[in-house]
Coordinates of N, CA and C in Angstrom, one line a residue:
X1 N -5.7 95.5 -5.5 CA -5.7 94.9 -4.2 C -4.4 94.5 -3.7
X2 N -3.9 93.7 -4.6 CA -2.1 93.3 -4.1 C -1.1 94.5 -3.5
X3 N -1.4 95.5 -4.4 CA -0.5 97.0 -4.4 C -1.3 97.5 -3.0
X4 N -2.4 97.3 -2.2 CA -2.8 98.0 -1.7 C -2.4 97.2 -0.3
X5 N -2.3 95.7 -0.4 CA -1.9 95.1 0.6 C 0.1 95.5 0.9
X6 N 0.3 95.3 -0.4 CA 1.8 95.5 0.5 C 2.4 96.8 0.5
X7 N 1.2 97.8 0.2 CA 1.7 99.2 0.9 C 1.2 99.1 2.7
X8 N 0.4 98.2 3.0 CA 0.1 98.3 4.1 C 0.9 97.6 5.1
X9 N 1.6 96.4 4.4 CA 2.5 95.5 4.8 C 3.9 96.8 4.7
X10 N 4.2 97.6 4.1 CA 5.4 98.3 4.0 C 5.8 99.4 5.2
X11 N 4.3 100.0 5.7 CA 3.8 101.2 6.3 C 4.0 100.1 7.7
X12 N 3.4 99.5 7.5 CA 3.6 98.3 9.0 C 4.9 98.2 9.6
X13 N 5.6 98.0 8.8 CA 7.1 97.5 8.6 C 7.8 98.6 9.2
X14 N 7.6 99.6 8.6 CA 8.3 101.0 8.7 C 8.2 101.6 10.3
X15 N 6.6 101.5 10.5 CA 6.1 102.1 12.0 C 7.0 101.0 13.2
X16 N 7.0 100.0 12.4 CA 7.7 98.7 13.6 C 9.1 98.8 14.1
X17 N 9.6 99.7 13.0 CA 11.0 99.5 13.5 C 11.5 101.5 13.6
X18 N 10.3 101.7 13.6 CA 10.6 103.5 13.6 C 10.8 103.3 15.7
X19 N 12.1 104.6 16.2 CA 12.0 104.7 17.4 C 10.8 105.5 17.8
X20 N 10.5 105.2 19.1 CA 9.2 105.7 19.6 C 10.0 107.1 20.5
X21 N 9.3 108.1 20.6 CA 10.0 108.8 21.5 C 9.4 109.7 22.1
X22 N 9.4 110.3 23.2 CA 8.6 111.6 24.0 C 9.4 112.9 24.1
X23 N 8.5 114.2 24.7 CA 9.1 115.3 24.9 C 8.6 115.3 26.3
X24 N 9.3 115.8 27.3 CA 8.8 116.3 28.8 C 9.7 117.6 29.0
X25 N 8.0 118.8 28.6 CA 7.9 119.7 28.6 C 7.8 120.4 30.2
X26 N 7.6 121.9 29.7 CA 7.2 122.8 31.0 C 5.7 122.5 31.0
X27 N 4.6 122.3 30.3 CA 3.5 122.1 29.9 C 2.7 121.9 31.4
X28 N 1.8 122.4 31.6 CA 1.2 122.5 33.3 C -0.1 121.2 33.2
X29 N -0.3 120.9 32.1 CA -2.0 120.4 32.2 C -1.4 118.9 32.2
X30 N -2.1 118.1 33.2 CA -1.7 117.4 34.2 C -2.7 116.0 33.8
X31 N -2.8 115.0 33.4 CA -3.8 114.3 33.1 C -4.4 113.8 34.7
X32 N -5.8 113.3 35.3 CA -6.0 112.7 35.8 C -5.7 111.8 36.6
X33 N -5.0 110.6 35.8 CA -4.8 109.4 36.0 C -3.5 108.9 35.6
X34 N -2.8 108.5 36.3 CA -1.7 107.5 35.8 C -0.1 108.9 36.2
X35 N 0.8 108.0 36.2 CA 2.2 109.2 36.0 C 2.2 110.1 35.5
X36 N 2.4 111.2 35.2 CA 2.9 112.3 34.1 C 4.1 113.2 35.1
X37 N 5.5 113.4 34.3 CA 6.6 114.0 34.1 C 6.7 115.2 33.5
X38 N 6.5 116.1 34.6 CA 6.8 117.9 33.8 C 8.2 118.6 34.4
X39 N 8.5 119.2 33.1 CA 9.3 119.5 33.6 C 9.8 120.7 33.9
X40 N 10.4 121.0 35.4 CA 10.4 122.2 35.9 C 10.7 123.5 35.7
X41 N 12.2 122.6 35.7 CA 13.4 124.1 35.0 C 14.7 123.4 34.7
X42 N 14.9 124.3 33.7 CA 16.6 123.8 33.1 C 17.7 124.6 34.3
X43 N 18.9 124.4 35.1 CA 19.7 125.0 35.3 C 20.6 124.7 34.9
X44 N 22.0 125.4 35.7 CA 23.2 125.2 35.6 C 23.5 124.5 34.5
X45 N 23.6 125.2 32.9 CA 23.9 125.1 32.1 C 24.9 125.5 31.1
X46 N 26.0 124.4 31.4 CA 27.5 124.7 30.9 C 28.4 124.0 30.0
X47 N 26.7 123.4 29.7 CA 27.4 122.6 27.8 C 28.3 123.3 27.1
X48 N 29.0 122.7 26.3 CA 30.0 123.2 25.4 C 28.9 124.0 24.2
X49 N 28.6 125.2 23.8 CA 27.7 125.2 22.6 C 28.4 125.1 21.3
X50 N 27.7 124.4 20.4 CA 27.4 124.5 18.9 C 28.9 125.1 18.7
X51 N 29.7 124.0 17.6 CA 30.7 125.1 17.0 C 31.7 126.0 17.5
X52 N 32.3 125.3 19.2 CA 33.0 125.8 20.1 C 33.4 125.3 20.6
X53 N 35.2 125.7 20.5 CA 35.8 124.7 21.4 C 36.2 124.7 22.9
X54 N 35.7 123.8 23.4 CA 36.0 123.7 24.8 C 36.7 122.7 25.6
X55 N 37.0 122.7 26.7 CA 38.2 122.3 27.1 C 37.1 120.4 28.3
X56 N 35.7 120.7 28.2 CA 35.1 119.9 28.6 C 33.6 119.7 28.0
X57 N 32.9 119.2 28.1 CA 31.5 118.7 27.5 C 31.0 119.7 28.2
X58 N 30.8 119.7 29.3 CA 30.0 120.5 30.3 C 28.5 119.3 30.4
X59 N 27.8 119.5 31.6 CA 26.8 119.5 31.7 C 25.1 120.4 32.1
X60 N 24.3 120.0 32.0 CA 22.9 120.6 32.4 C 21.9 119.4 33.7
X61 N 21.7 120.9 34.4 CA 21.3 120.4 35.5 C 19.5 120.7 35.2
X62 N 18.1 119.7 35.5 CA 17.0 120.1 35.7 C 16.4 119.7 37.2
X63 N 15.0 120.3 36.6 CA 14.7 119.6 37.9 C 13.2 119.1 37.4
X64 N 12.9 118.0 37.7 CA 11.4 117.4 37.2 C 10.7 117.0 38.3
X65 N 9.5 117.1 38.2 CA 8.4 116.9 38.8 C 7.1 115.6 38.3
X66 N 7.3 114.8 39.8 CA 6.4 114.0 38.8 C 5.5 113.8 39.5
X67 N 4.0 113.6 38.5 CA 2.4 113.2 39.5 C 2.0 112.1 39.3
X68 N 0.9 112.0 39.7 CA 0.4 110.6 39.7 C -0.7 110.7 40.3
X69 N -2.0 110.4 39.7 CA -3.4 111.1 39.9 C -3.8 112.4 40.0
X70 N -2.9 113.3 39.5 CA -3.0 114.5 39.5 C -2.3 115.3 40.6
X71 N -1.5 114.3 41.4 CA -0.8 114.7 43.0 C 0.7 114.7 42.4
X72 N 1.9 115.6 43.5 CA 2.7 116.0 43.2 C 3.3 114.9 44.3
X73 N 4.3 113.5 43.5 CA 4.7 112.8 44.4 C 6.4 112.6 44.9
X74 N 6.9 113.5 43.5 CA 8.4 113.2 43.7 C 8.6 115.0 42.9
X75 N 9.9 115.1 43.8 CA 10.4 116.6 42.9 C 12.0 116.2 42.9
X76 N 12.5 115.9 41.4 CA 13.8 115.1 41.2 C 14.6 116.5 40.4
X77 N 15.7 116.3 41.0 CA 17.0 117.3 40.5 C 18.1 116.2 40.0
X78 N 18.2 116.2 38.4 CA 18.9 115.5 37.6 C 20.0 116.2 37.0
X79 N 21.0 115.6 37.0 CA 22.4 116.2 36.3 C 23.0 115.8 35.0
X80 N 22.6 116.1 33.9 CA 23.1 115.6 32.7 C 24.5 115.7 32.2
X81 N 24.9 114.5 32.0 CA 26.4 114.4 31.8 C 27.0 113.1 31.1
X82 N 28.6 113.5 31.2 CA 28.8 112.1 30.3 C 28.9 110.9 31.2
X83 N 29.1 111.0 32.8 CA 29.3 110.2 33.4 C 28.0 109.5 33.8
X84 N 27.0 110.2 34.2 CA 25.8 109.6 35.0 C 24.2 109.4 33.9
X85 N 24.7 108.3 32.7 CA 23.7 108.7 32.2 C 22.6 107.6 32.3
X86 N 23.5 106.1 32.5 CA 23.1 105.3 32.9 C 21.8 105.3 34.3
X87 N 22.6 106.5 35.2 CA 22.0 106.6 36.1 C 20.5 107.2 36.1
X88 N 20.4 108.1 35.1 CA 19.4 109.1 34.9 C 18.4 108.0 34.4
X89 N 18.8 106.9 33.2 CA 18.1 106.4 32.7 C 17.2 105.5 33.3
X90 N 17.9 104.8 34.5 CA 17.0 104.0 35.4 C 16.2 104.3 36.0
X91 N 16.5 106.0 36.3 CA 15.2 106.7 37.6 C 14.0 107.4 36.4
X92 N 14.1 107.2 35.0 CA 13.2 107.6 34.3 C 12.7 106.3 34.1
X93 N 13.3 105.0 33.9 CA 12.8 103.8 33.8 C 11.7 103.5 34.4
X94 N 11.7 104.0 36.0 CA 10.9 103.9 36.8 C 9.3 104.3 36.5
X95 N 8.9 105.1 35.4 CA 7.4 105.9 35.1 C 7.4 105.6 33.7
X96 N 8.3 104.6 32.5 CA 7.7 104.3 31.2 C 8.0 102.4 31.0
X97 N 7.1 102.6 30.4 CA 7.6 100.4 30.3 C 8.6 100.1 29.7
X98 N 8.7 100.7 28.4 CA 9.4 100.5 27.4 C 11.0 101.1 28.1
X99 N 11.7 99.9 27.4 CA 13.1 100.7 28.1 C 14.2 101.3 27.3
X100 N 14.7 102.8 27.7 CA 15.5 103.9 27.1 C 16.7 103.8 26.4
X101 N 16.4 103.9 25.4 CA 17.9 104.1 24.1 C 18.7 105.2 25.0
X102 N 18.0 106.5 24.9 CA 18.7 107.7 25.3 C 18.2 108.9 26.1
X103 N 18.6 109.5 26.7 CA 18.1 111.1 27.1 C 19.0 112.2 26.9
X104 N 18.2 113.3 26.1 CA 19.2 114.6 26.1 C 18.3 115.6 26.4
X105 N 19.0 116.8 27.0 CA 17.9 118.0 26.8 C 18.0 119.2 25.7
X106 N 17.1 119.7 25.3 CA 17.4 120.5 24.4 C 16.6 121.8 24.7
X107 N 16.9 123.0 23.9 CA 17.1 122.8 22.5 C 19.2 122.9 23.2
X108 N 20.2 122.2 22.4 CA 21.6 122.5 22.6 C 21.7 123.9 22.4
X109 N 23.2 124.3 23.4 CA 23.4 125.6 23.3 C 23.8 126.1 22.1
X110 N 23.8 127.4 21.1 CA 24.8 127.7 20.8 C 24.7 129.0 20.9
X111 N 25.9 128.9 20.6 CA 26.9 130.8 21.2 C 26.0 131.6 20.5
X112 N 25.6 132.7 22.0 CA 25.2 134.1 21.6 C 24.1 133.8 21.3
X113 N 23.3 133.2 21.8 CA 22.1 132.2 21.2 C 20.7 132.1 23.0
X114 N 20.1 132.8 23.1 CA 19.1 132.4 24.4 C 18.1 131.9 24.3
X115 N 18.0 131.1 24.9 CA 16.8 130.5 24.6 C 15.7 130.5 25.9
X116 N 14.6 130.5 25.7 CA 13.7 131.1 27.2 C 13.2 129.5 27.1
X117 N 13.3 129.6 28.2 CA 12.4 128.0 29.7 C 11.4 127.6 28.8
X118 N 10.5 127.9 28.6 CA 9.6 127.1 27.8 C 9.7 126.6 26.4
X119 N 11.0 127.1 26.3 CA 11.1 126.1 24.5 C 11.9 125.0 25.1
X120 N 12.3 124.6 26.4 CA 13.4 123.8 26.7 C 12.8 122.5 26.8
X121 N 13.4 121.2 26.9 CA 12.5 120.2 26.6 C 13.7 118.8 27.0
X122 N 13.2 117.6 27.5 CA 13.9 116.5 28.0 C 13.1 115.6 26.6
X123 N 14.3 114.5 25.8 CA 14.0 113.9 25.0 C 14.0 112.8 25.5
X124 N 13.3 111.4 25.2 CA 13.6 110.6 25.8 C 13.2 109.5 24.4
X125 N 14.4 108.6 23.7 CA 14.2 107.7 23.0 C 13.8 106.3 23.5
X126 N 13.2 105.5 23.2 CA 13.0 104.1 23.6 C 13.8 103.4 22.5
X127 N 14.3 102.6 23.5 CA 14.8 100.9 22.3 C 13.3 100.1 21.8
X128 N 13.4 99.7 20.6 CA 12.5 98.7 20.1 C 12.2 97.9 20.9

């Protein structure tokens, strides 16, 4: 019973301090009720890829869509970069409680490498 308690006490411990995090996908099915964040399309994408040297970071441009009762209330064009990230994070602030460690999009480029729209995906970490 002891061993069984402080594996539960351990697993507790672990989930508490694990970051929580989402994907906002192309994914079309739309819940009912409450906000949900889909996401549209990736453009203008001129990250530096994987294992290449470049002369700037580059950024990625999307565009998201967001509902709320199943209605289309905002259609937002975001620019990912190293300058405006703070910025991005506040207007995502707006539709989760918990507030954001980070956002990146993925999957990252690399050379010689395509990747099609629907494997593309916005990450979004929460702080504890």
């Amino acid at each position: 019973m002891k061993k069984l308690i402080l594996l539960i006490t351990i697993l507790c411990s672990i989930s508490f301090y694990a970051q929580s995090e989402i994907k906002i996908t192309s994914k079309k099915c739309i819940p009912k009720k409450g906000f949900y964040l889909r996401l549209k399309n990736v453009f203008d994408d001129s990250r530096c890829p994987e294992n290449v040297q470049c002369i700037w970071a580059g950024e990625v441009s999307t565009t998201i869509e967001v509902y709320n009762n199943n209605k289309l209330v905002e259609e937002k064009n975001l620019t990912f970069n190293a300058t405006n990230s703070l910025e991005n994070i506040k207007w995502f602030e707006n539709y989760f409680p918990k507030k954001i460690k980070g956002i990146g999009v993925f999957p990252y480029p690399k050379e010689g490498l395509l990747v099609k729209d629907k494997k593309k995906y916005i990450k979004i970490v929460f702080k504890n």
